[in-house]
mmCIF file of C-alpha atoms in Angstrom:
data_model
loop_
_atom_site.group_PDB
_atom_site.id
_atom_site.type_symbol
_atom_site.label_atom_id
_atom_site.label_comp_id
_atom_site.label_asym_id
_atom_site.label_seq_id
_atom_site.Cartn_x
_atom_site.Cartn_y
_atom_site.Cartn_z
ATOM 1 C CA MET A 1 0.169 -0.034 -0.096
ATOM 2 C CA LYS A 2 1.303 3.402 -0.903
ATOM 3 C CA ARG A 3 1.849 5.926 2.022
ATOM 4 C CA PHE A 4 0.723 9.375 1.278
ATOM 5 C CA TRP A 5 1.619 11.359 4.609
ATOM 6 C CA LYS A 6 4.029 14.512 3.800
ATOM 7 C CA PHE A 7 7.043 12.942 5.331
ATOM 8 C CA ALA A 8 6.440 9.316 3.725
ATOM 9 C CA GLY A 9 6.421 10.001 -0.020
ATOM 10 C CA PRO A 10 2.865 11.069 -0.819
ATOM 11 C CA LEU A 11 1.622 10.842 -4.397
ATOM 12 C CA MET A 12 -0.970 13.161 -5.346
ATOM 13 C CA ALA A 13 -1.779 14.676 -8.643
ATOM 14 C CA ILE A 14 -1.283 18.182 -9.899
ATOM 15 C CA VAL A 15 -4.879 18.111 -10.992
ATOM 16 C CA VAL A 16 -6.279 18.112 -7.265
ATOM 17 C CA VAL A 17 -5.365 21.985 -7.380
ATOM 18 C CA THR A 18 -8.586 22.066 -9.390
ATOM 19 C CA ALA A 19 -10.563 21.172 -6.321
ATOM 20 C CA THR A 20 -8.725 22.912 -3.558
ATOM 21 C CA VAL A 21 -8.328 26.104 -5.460
ATOM 22 C CA ILE A 22 -11.971 26.349 -6.133
ATOM 23 C CA PHE A 23 -12.645 25.889 -2.449
ATOM 24 C CA ASN A 24 -10.067 28.544 -1.399
ATOM 25 C CA PHE A 25 -11.035 31.312 -3.954
ATOM 26 C CA ALA A 26 -14.707 30.757 -3.604
ATOM 27 C CA ALA A 27 -14.442 31.508 0.180
ATOM 28 C CA GLU A 28 -13.158 35.029 -0.901
ATOM 29 C CA SER A 29 -16.749 35.645 -2.317
ATOM 30 C CA ALA A 30 -15.047 37.221 -5.215
ATOM 31 C CA PRO A 31 -16.107 35.151 -8.338
ATOM 32 C CA ASP A 32 -13.938 37.007 -10.688
ATOM 33 C CA SER A 33 -10.939 36.462 -8.558
ATOM 34 C CA TRP A 34 -11.107 32.718 -8.333
ATOM 35 C CA ARG A 35 -12.502 32.338 -11.911
ATOM 36 C CA SER A 36 -9.258 34.165 -13.023
ATOM 37 C CA LYS A 37 -7.202 31.930 -11.015
ATOM 38 C CA MET A 38 -8.846 28.744 -12.114
ATOM 39 C CA GLY A 39 -8.153 29.885 -15.691
ATOM 40 C CA GLU A 40 -4.517 30.435 -14.829
ATOM 41 C CA LEU A 41 -4.412 27.128 -13.095
ATOM 42 C CA SER A 42 -6.159 25.396 -16.047
ATOM 43 C CA ALA A 43 -3.592 26.868 -18.568
ATOM 44 C CA ALA A 44 -0.641 25.857 -16.469
ATOM 45 C CA ILE A 45 -1.820 22.185 -16.018
ATOM 46 C CA SER A 46 -2.744 21.834 -19.779
ATOM 47 C CA GLU A 47 0.693 23.118 -20.660
ATOM 48 C CA THR A 48 2.308 20.573 -18.361
ATOM 49 C CA ILE A 49 0.469 17.533 -19.428
ATOM 50 C CA PRO A 50 2.147 17.000 -23.007
ATOM 51 C CA PHE A 51 5.537 16.503 -20.984
ATOM 52 C CA LEU A 52 4.243 13.674 -18.807
ATOM 53 C CA TYR A 53 4.224 11.095 -21.740
ATOM 54 C CA PRO A 54 7.042 9.633 -23.634
ATOM 55 C CA ASP A 55 8.484 11.817 -26.514
ATOM 56 C CA PRO A 56 11.771 11.639 -27.875
ATOM 57 C CA LYS A 57 11.692 15.524 -28.338
ATOM 58 C CA GLN A 58 10.752 16.192 -24.676
ATOM 59 C CA ASP A 59 12.816 18.914 -23.004
ATOM 60 C CA SER A 60 13.363 18.011 -19.199
ATOM 61 C CA LYS A 61 14.348 21.720 -18.486
ATOM 62 C CA MET A 62 10.820 22.802 -19.903
ATOM 63 C CA LEU A 63 9.127 20.191 -17.798
ATOM 64 C CA THR A 64 10.838 21.483 -14.750
ATOM 65 C CA GLN A 65 9.455 25.172 -15.474
ATOM 66 C CA LYS A 66 5.982 23.917 -16.096
ATOM 67 C CA ILE A 67 6.091 22.093 -12.673
ATOM 68 C CA LYS A 68 7.475 24.897 -10.940
ATOM 69 C CA ARG A 69 4.735 27.196 -12.367
ATOM 70 C CA VAL A 70 1.943 24.668 -11.098
ATOM 71 C CA TYR A 71 3.623 24.451 -7.821
ATOM 72 C CA GLU A 72 4.005 28.283 -7.605
ATOM 73 C CA ILE A 73 -0.008 28.436 -7.862
ATOM 74 C CA SER A 74 -0.596 25.665 -5.315
ATOM 75 C CA LYS A 75 1.312 27.833 -2.635
ATOM 76 C CA GLN A 76 -1.664 30.450 -2.995
ATOM 77 C CA ILE A 77 -3.929 27.674 -1.338
ATOM 78 C CA ASP A 78 -4.616 28.517 2.168
ATOM 79 C CA GLY A 79 -4.151 25.364 4.126
ATOM 80 C CA LYS A 80 -5.036 26.925 7.462
ATOM 81 C CA LEU A 81 -7.549 24.796 9.505
ATOM 82 C CA ALA A 82 -9.405 27.699 10.630
ATOM 83 C CA HIS A 83 -10.339 28.970 7.230
ATOM 84 C CA SER A 84 -12.119 25.856 6.386
ATOM 85 C CA MET A 85 -15.385 26.719 7.813
ATOM 86 C CA GLN A 86 -15.320 29.537 5.058
ATOM 87 C CA MET A 87 -15.000 27.138 2.149
ATOM 88 C CA PRO A 88 -17.722 25.593 0.231
ATOM 89 C CA ASP A 89 -19.050 22.335 1.903
ATOM 90 C CA SER A 90 -17.461 23.785 5.174
ATOM 91 C CA ASP A 91 -15.268 20.744 4.877
ATOM 92 C CA PRO A 92 -12.704 20.647 7.655
ATOM 93 C CA ALA A 93 -10.612 18.072 5.701
ATOM 94 C CA LEU A 94 -9.707 20.509 2.997
ATOM 95 C CA PRO A 95 -6.694 22.120 4.588
ATOM 96 C CA TYR A 96 -5.033 19.007 5.030
ATOM 97 C CA ILE A 97 -5.582 17.998 1.272
ATOM 98 C CA ALA A 98 -4.114 21.463 0.508
ATOM 99 C CA ASN A 99 -1.175 21.086 2.572
ATOM 100 C CA LEU A 100 -0.444 17.564 1.236
ATOM 101 C CA LEU A 101 -0.758 18.978 -2.210
ATOM 102 C CA ARG A 102 1.876 21.531 -1.665
ATOM 103 C CA ALA A 103 4.194 19.006 -0.199
ATOM 104 C CA ASP A 104 3.730 16.704 -3.206
ATOM 105 C CA LEU A 105 4.182 19.491 -5.801
ATOM 106 C CA GLU A 106 7.388 20.548 -4.030
ATOM 107 C CA ARG A 107 8.787 17.062 -4.068
ATOM 108 C CA ALA A 108 8.128 16.627 -7.756
ATOM 109 C CA TYR A 109 9.598 20.062 -8.619
ATOM 110 C CA HIS A 110 12.826 19.085 -6.455
ATOM 111 C CA SER A 111 12.903 15.638 -8.027
ATOM 112 C CA MET A 112 13.102 17.244 -11.467
ATOM 113 C CA GLN A 113 15.940 19.543 -10.305
ATOM 114 C CA GLU A 114 17.784 16.551 -8.996
ATOM 115 C CA GLY A 115 17.294 14.587 -12.372
ATOM 116 C CA HIS A 116 14.777 12.141 -11.118
ATOM 117 C CA THR A 117 12.426 12.932 -14.016
ATOM 118 C CA ASP A 118 10.397 9.550 -14.068
ATOM 119 C CA TYR A 119 9.719 9.965 -10.349
ATOM 120 C CA ALA A 120 8.399 13.445 -10.770
ATOM 121 C CA LYS A 121 6.109 12.516 -13.725
ATOM 122 C CA SER A 122 4.765 9.663 -11.615
ATOM 123 C CA VAL A 123 3.876 12.106 -8.783
ATOM 124 C CA ILE A 124 1.952 14.203 -11.174
ATOM 125 C CA ARG A 125 0.503 11.524 -13.295
ATOM 126 C CA SER A 126 -0.422 8.538 -11.256
ATOM 127 C CA SER A 127 -2.814 9.743 -8.368
ATOM 128 C CA VAL A 128 -5.755 11.980 -9.538
ATOM 129 C CA ALA A 129 -7.849 10.190 -6.811
ATOM 130 C CA TYR A 130 -7.996 13.342 -4.547
ATOM 131 C CA CYS A 131 -9.479 15.661 -7.262
ATOM 132 C CA ILE A 132 -11.810 12.906 -8.330
ATOM 133 C CA ALA A 133 -13.093 12.644 -4.747
ATOM 134 C CA CYS A 134 -13.461 16.367 -4.535
ATOM 135 C CA HIS A 135 -15.218 17.005 -7.710
ATOM 136 C CA THR A 136 -17.616 13.797 -7.421
ATOM 137 C CA ARG A 137 -18.518 13.927 -3.570
ATOM 138 C CA SER A 138 -21.769 15.963 -4.156
ATOM 139 C CA PRO A 139 -24.140 17.419 -6.696
ATOM 140 C CA THR A 140 -22.930 20.967 -5.909
ATOM 141 C CA GLY A 141 -20.923 22.664 -8.478
ATOM 142 C CA VAL A 142 -21.361 22.659 -12.193
ATOM 143 C CA GLU A 143 -20.389 20.182 -14.794
ATOM 144 C CA PHE A 144 -18.083 21.607 -17.273
ATOM 145 C CA PRO A 145 -15.148 20.376 -19.411
ATOM 146 C CA LEU A 146 -12.637 22.389 -17.492
ATOM 147 C CA LEU A 147 -9.691 20.961 -18.955
ATOM 148 C CA LYS A 148 -10.320 20.733 -22.673
ATOM 149 C CA ALA A 149 -6.879 21.207 -23.461
ATOM 150 C CA PHE A 150 -6.162 17.764 -22.157
ATOM 151 C CA ALA A 151 -7.620 16.321 -25.113
ATOM 152 C CA GLU A 152 -4.707 16.618 -27.516
ATOM 153 C CA PRO A 153 -1.990 15.921 -25.051
ATOM 154 C CA LEU A 154 -3.624 12.923 -23.664
ATOM 155 C CA LYS A 155 -3.656 10.904 -26.996
ATOM 156 C CA ARG A 156 -0.498 9.316 -25.761
ATOM 157 C CA ALA A 157 -1.857 8.299 -22.429
ATOM 158 C CA SER A 158 -3.616 5.214 -21.704
ATOM 159 C CA TRP A 159 -7.393 4.827 -21.791
ATOM 160 C CA ILE A 160 -7.875 4.672 -18.145
ATOM 161 C CA GLU A 161 -5.562 7.712 -17.645
ATOM 162 C CA ARG A 162 -7.824 9.693 -20.066
ATOM 163 C CA ILE A 163 -10.781 8.616 -18.058
ATOM 164 C CA GLU A 164 -9.175 9.687 -14.751
ATOM 165 C CA PHE A 165 -8.250 13.050 -16.083
ATOM 166 C CA GLN A 166 -11.941 13.484 -17.585
ATOM 167 C CA THR A 167 -13.408 12.612 -14.249
ATOM 168 C CA ALA A 168 -10.817 14.945 -12.326
ATOM 169 C CA SER A 169 -11.861 17.843 -14.800
ATOM 170 C CA ARG A 170 -15.546 17.142 -14.458
ATOM 171 C CA GLN A 171 -16.219 15.957 -17.931
ATOM 172 C CA PHE A 172 -18.746 13.429 -16.240
ATOM 173 C CA ASP A 173 -21.086 12.723 -19.190
ATOM 174 C CA ALA A 174 -18.086 11.814 -21.458
ATOM 175 C CA VAL A 175 -16.574 9.570 -18.846
ATOM 176 C CA VAL A 176 -19.851 7.547 -18.430
ATOM 177 C CA THR A 177 -20.514 7.387 -22.362
ATOM 178 C CA GLU A 178 -16.932 5.959 -22.779
ATOM 179 C CA VAL A 179 -17.038 3.312 -20.122
ATOM 180 C CA MET A 180 -20.572 2.282 -21.309
ATOM 181 C CA GLN A 181 -19.290 1.986 -24.821
ATOM 182 C CA GLN A 182 -16.328 -0.219 -23.794
ATOM 183 C CA LEU A 183 -18.478 -2.438 -21.685
ATOM 184 C CA ASP A 184 -20.877 -2.842 -24.815
ATOM 185 C CA SER A 185 -18.133 -3.366 -27.239
ATOM 186 C CA PRO A 186 -18.284 -6.959 -28.705
ATOM 187 C CA GLY A 187 -15.365 -9.261 -29.090
ATOM 188 C CA THR A 188 -11.801 -8.793 -27.894
ATOM 189 C CA MET A 189 -10.607 -5.190 -26.775
ATOM 190 C CA SER A 190 -7.237 -3.783 -26.022
ATOM 191 C CA ILE A 191 -8.334 -2.520 -22.593
ATOM 192 C CA SER A 192 -7.335 -4.686 -19.680
ATOM 193 C CA SER A 193 -10.033 -6.036 -17.355
ATOM 194 C CA LEU A 194 -8.310 -4.108 -14.454
ATOM 195 C CA ASP A 195 -8.708 -0.555 -16.150
ATOM 196 C CA LEU A 196 -12.116 -1.540 -17.237
ATOM 197 C CA GLU A 197 -12.915 -2.182 -13.756
ATOM 198 C CA ARG A 198 -11.310 0.914 -12.464
ATOM 199 C CA GLY A 199 -13.228 2.870 -15.069
ATOM 200 C CA SER A 200 -16.505 1.438 -14.300
ATOM 201 C CA ARG A 201 -16.203 2.166 -10.627
ATOM 202 C CA LEU A 202 -15.191 5.762 -11.484
ATOM 203 C CA ALA A 203 -18.665 6.002 -13.512
ATOM 204 C CA LEU A 204 -20.520 4.474 -10.594
ATOM 205 C CA SER A 205 -18.996 6.980 -8.311
ATOM 206 C CA VAL A 206 -20.312 9.877 -10.770
ATOM 207 C CA LEU A 207 -23.718 8.556 -11.091
ATOM 208 C CA VAL A 208 -24.185 7.870 -7.484
ATOM 209 C CA ARG A 209 -22.596 10.788 -5.780
ATOM 210 C CA TYR A 210 -22.690 13.535 -8.543
ATOM 211 C CA LYS A 211 -25.624 12.858 -10.613
ATOM 212 C CA GLN A 212 -27.544 10.840 -7.980
ATOM 213 C CA ASP A 213 -29.103 9.049 -10.747
ATOM 214 C CA PRO A 214 -30.193 5.281 -9.590
ATOM 215 C CA VAL A 215 -31.733 4.636 -13.073
ATOM 216 C CA ARG A 216 -28.425 5.293 -14.894
ATOM 217 C CA ALA A 217 -26.463 3.534 -12.195
ATOM 218 C CA ASN A 218 -28.575 0.498 -12.610
ATOM 219 C CA LEU A 219 -27.861 0.603 -16.461
ATOM 220 C CA LEU A 220 -24.068 0.627 -15.639
ATOM 221 C CA ALA A 221 -24.426 -2.294 -13.412
ATOM 222 C CA ASN A 222 -26.634 -4.235 -15.942
ATOM 223 C CA SER A 223 -24.084 -3.488 -18.885
ATOM 224 C CA ILE A 224 -21.206 -4.961 -16.780
ATOM 225 C CA ILE A 225 -23.167 -8.198 -15.989
ATOM 226 C CA LYS A 226 -24.039 -8.699 -19.661
ATOM 227 C CA SER A 227 -20.400 -7.443 -20.908
ATOM 228 C CA LYS A 228 -18.229 -9.794 -22.611
ATOM 229 C CA ASN A 229 -15.250 -7.591 -21.621
ATOM 230 C CA ALA A 230 -15.941 -7.634 -17.928
ATOM 231 C CA SER A 231 -14.174 -10.080 -15.374
ATOM 232 C CA SER A 232 -16.165 -12.448 -13.244
ATOM 233 C CA SER A 233 -15.497 -10.622 -10.007
ATOM 234 C CA MET A 234 -16.530 -7.216 -11.681
ATOM 235 C CA LYS A 235 -19.928 -8.934 -12.636
ATOM 236 C CA GLU A 236 -20.220 -10.178 -9.108
ATOM 237 C CA ALA A 237 -19.664 -6.675 -7.856
ATOM 238 C CA ALA A 238 -22.324 -5.478 -10.133
ATOM 239 C CA LYS A 239 -24.912 -7.740 -8.888
ATOM 240 C CA VAL A 240 -24.510 -6.334 -5.612
ATOM 241 C CA TRP A 241 -24.552 -2.840 -6.824
ATOM 242 C CA GLN A 242 -27.909 -3.752 -8.672
ATOM 243 C CA ARG A 243 -29.547 -4.928 -5.352
ATOM 244 C CA ASP A 244 -28.349 -1.694 -3.481
ATOM 245 C CA ILE A 245 -29.514 0.414 -6.315
ATOM 246 C CA GLN A 246 -32.879 -1.229 -6.084
ATOM 247 C CA VAL A 247 -33.282 -0.482 -2.504
ATOM 248 C CA TRP A 248 -32.090 3.093 -3.136
ATOM 249 C CA GLN A 249 -34.744 3.388 -5.922
ATOM 250 C CA THR A 250 -37.622 1.963 -4.050
ATOM 251 C CA THR A 251 -36.872 3.763 -0.550
ATOM 252 C CA LYS A 252 -38.390 7.099 -0.046
ATOM 253 C CA THR A 253 -37.159 9.423 2.404
ATOM 254 C CA PRO A 254 -38.475 12.990 3.611
ATOM 255 C CA PRO A 255 -36.203 15.908 3.259
ATOM 256 C CA TYR A 256 -33.733 16.034 6.211
ATOM 257 C CA THR A 257 -33.932 18.799 8.534
ATOM 258 C CA ASN A 258 -31.322 18.535 10.980
ATOM 259 C CA ALA A 259 -27.877 16.854 11.389
ATOM 260 C CA ASN A 260 -29.087 13.952 13.405
ATOM 261 C CA GLN A 261 -31.326 12.793 10.539
ATOM 262 C CA PHE A 262 -28.356 12.840 8.356
ATOM 263 C CA ILE A 263 -26.233 10.662 10.629
ATOM 264 C CA THR A 264 -29.034 8.215 11.118
ATOM 265 C CA ALA A 265 -29.531 7.731 7.546
ATOM 266 C CA ALA A 266 -25.788 7.362 6.825
ATOM 267 C CA ARG A 267 -25.407 4.711 9.666
ATOM 268 C CA ALA A 268 -28.467 2.798 8.251
ATOM 269 C CA LEU A 269 -26.557 2.411 5.028
ATOM 270 C CA ILE A 270 -23.249 1.103 6.464
ATOM 271 C CA GLU A 271 -24.374 -0.842 9.234
ATOM 272 C CA ASN A 272 -26.237 -4.336 9.113
ATOM 273 C CA LYS A 273 -26.980 -3.994 12.661
ATOM 274 C CA PRO A 274 -25.702 -1.752 15.582
ATOM 275 C CA SER A 275 -21.951 -1.474 15.424
ATOM 276 C CA GLU A 276 -21.575 -4.074 12.624
ATOM 277 C CA ILE A 277 -19.671 -2.223 9.834
ATOM 278 C CA LEU A 278 -19.995 -3.962 6.408
ATOM 279 C CA PRO A 279 -16.701 -5.525 5.389
ATOM 280 C CA ILE A 280 -14.416 -3.761 3.142
ATOM 281 C CA GLY A 281 -14.120 -5.072 -0.318
ATOM 282 C CA ALA A 282 -17.640 -6.683 -0.086
ATOM 283 C CA TYR A 283 -18.774 -4.757 -3.325
ATOM 284 C CA THR A 284 -20.649 -2.237 -0.972
ATOM 285 C CA GLU A 285 -19.644 0.723 -3.010
ATOM 286 C CA VAL A 286 -23.129 2.002 -3.693
ATOM 287 C CA ARG A 287 -23.866 2.163 -0.070
ATOM 288 C CA TYR A 288 -20.685 3.887 0.960
ATOM 289 C CA LEU A 289 -20.813 6.394 -1.867
ATOM 290 C CA ARG A 290 -24.480 7.306 -0.538
ATOM 291 C CA ALA A 291 -23.377 7.422 2.958
ATOM 292 C CA SER A 292 -20.674 9.797 2.329
ATOM 293 C CA LEU A 293 -22.702 12.046 0.149
ATOM 294 C CA LEU A 294 -25.016 12.303 2.913
ATOM 295 C CA MET A 295 -22.210 13.341 5.349
ATOM 296 C CA HIS A 296 -20.790 15.955 2.889
ATOM 297 C CA ASP A 297 -24.288 17.288 2.653
ATOM 298 C CA LEU A 298 -24.294 17.389 6.469
ATOM 299 C CA LEU A 299 -21.024 19.350 6.369
ATOM 300 C CA ARG A 300 -22.435 21.763 3.875
ATOM 301 C CA ARG A 301 -25.831 22.585 5.376
ATOM 302 C CA PHE A 302 -24.949 22.254 9.209
ATOM 303 C CA PRO A 303 -21.240 23.414 9.389
ATOM 304 C CA LYS A 304 -21.642 24.123 13.286
ATOM 305 C CA SER A 305 -23.311 21.125 14.307
ATOM 306 C CA GLU A 306 -21.986 19.010 17.062
ATOM 307 C CA GLN A 307 -22.257 16.025 14.709
ATOM 308 C CA ILE A 308 -19.445 17.222 12.519
ATOM 309 C CA PRO A 309 -16.843 14.840 14.131
ATOM 310 C CA GLN A 310 -18.958 12.066 13.689
ATOM 311 C CA ALA A 311 -19.784 12.981 10.088
ATOM 312 C CA LEU A 312 -16.019 13.195 9.511
ATOM 313 C CA TYR A 313 -15.485 9.674 11.052
ATOM 314 C CA ILE A 314 -18.358 8.210 8.803
ATOM 315 C CA ILE A 315 -16.700 9.776 5.844
ATOM 316 C CA GLY A 316 -13.362 8.259 6.813
ATOM 317 C CA GLN A 317 -14.916 4.824 7.014
ATOM 318 C CA SER A 318 -16.614 5.340 3.800
ATOM 319 C CA TYR A 319 -13.492 6.186 1.890
ATOM 320 C CA GLU A 320 -11.690 3.275 3.434
ATOM 321 C CA ALA A 321 -14.075 1.135 2.069
ATOM 322 C CA LEU A 322 -14.000 2.756 -1.173
ATOM 323 C CA GLY A 323 -10.295 2.214 -1.689
ATOM 324 C CA GLU A 324 -10.863 0.240 -4.967
ATOM 325 C CA ILE A 325 -12.237 3.282 -6.457
ATOM 326 C CA GLY A 326 -8.914 4.865 -5.859
ATOM 327 C CA LEU A 327 -9.424 7.031 -3.034
ATOM 328 C CA TRP A 328 -6.634 5.512 -1.182
ATOM 329 C CA SER A 329 -5.495 7.406 1.877
ATOM 330 C CA LEU A 330 -8.337 10.013 1.782
ATOM 331 C CA HIS A 331 -9.749 8.208 4.774
ATOM 332 C CA GLU A 332 -6.833 9.227 6.747
ATOM 333 C CA VAL A 333 -7.422 12.923 6.061
ATOM 334 C CA TYR A 334 -10.840 12.548 7.428
ATOM 335 C CA TYR A 335 -9.531 10.718 10.510
ATOM 336 C CA MET A 336 -7.265 13.442 11.128
ATOM 337 C CA ALA A 337 -9.947 16.226 10.556
ATOM 338 C CA CYS A 338 -12.060 14.557 13.035
ATOM 339 C CA ILE A 339 -9.335 14.470 15.576
ATOM 340 C CA GLU A 340 -8.582 18.038 15.163
ATOM 341 C CA LYS A 341 -12.146 19.262 15.065
ATOM 342 C CA GLN A 342 -12.980 17.675 18.499
ATOM 343 C CA PRO A 343 -9.720 16.697 20.324
ATOM 344 C CA HIS A 344 -9.658 14.779 23.713
ATOM 345 C CA THR A 345 -13.040 13.258 23.236
ATOM 346 C CA ARG A 346 -14.078 9.683 22.706
ATOM 347 C CA GLN A 347 -14.993 10.370 19.129
ATOM 348 C CA SER A 348 -11.559 11.564 18.417
ATOM 349 C CA GLU A 349 -9.939 8.422 20.168
ATOM 350 C CA GLN A 350 -12.043 6.360 17.741
ATOM 351 C CA CYS A 351 -10.971 8.330 14.853
ATOM 352 C CA PHE A 352 -7.407 7.825 16.120
ATOM 353 C CA LYS A 353 -7.790 4.200 16.360
ATOM 354 C CA LYS A 354 -8.813 4.000 12.752
ATOM 355 C CA TYR A 355 -5.956 6.290 11.785
ATOM 356 C CA GLU A 356 -3.340 4.567 13.451
ATOM 357 C CA GLN A 357 -4.616 1.159 11.949
ATOM 358 C CA SER A 358 -4.321 2.563 8.431
ATOM 359 C CA VAL A 359 -0.965 4.188 8.858
ATOM 360 C CA THR A 360 0.517 0.917 10.387
ATOM 361 C CA LEU A 361 -0.928 -1.361 7.609
ATOM 362 C CA GLY A 362 0.991 0.900 4.984
ATOM 363 C CA TYR A 363 4.294 -0.303 6.680
ATOM 364 C CA ALA A 364 3.289 -4.089 6.831
ATOM 365 C CA GLY A 365 5.367 -6.504 4.847
ATOM 366 C CA SER A 366 6.252 -10.162 4.669
ATOM 367 C CA SER A 367 8.938 -9.492 7.355
ATOM 368 C CA GLY A 368 6.467 -7.884 9.716
ATOM 369 C CA ILE A 369 5.601 -4.289 10.504
ATOM 370 C CA HIS A 370 8.517 -1.716 10.213
ATOM 371 C CA ILE A 371 7.421 1.917 11.081
ATOM 372 C CA PRO A 372 9.989 4.744 10.620
ATOM 373 C CA LYS A 373 10.898 6.728 13.658
ATOM 374 C CA ALA A 374 9.456 9.952 12.248
ATOM 375 C CA VAL A 375 5.985 8.063 11.562
ATOM 376 C CA ARG A 376 5.987 6.576 14.971
ATOM 377 C CA GLN A 377 6.546 10.294 16.453
ATOM 378 C CA HIS A 378 3.821 11.540 14.505
ATOM 379 C CA LEU A 379 1.443 8.858 15.704
ATOM 380 C CA ASP A 380 2.372 9.548 19.259
ATOM 381 C CA GLN A 381 1.753 13.217 18.747
ATOM 382 C CA VAL A 382 -1.770 12.484 17.137
ATOM 383 C CA LYS A 383 -2.671 10.065 20.055
ATOM 384 C CA LEU A 384 -1.617 12.688 22.458
ATOM 385 C CA ARG A 385 -3.987 15.060 20.698
ATOM 386 C CA ALA A 386 -6.877 12.514 20.423
ATOM 387 C CA THR A 387 -6.874 10.958 23.850
ATOM 388 C CA VAL A 388 -9.307 11.937 26.551
ATOM 389 C CA ARG A 389 -7.624 13.660 29.325
ATOM 390 C CA LYS A 390 -7.871 12.601 32.909
ATOM 391 C CA PRO A 391 -9.519 15.047 35.264
ATOM 392 C CA SER A 392 -6.151 16.016 36.623
ATOM 393 C CA GLU A 393 -4.621 16.536 33.167
ATOM 394 C CA SER A 394 -7.455 19.035 32.282
ATOM 395 C CA LYS A 395 -6.765 21.342 35.120
#
């Protein structure tokens, strides 16, 4: 498992700037300002993309300049926790994502300067999951082909990389259409079953969280089941998706008017019975996607609610279960946000337990668990922040 914490080599795509810059500049309540910055960012990213794929005419010096430019823009992102309540969706996790972003872009830039070109490219190219997660987490925001300039440069990219960049740049209809076409294509195809599975899960995320469209989500699952190109495990997953989509379609719920109702609804989705969380990897993506959407709505509608820490915990659980969609360590970000939002409580202890388990798992291998000293020190500091204080300690 990849480790994404800032001192352990996080891999986060440049494209995530798209999401976090939107949040930061929208907070300024100056549409012209953040729209201008988005245009600047879009141009910088589109100029960088052609240098990420093999070409004998590539100029490494030029790539260094392009990466530096995007890095300079990313430094304007406000990663202060106190400002998160002013951001759209009032999401306390966004400052962590912004800080990790800057660390990654700085690493890519310095790697280029040191001659580690392939590594720098991989940092930029391989992990668009954060941006995808931000852009598909709720129906708020408009759908638009933000990065049209990707079309020509991405001709040398693989099919799944094009799908990921389209998802990251909010070209959602194009993503769903392309995935459906590949599923329905007869005969042998050049796209691997793993890439098709990844693309299908991205399409599912778009249809469940952004589109909130159970009818099209059901069509996607049905196409997977009938497809000659889908693997047997993918077909099994689609059958579970269909059952959960059917429940989604037939369950009528009144509008939620308070945070408690959101929490109750989310827990009903991810628990079979009290305290029994659905096993990760049990093809429960539809339920966890819906639960995370509910919690993001809670953050947006009730930013000062006492239920925010519990909502962050549930989002963390959801993203941990949605790892196969490519959300990797996003759950760790939300567990950390939970701890910072309400430290020294039973809830923060619960969040730390999950956070510690995830971080520790990242350093597990055939020879056992080997956690670097810096990581262990970090966990000790977080634990101190999360642990409930004894009466004598709180004085």
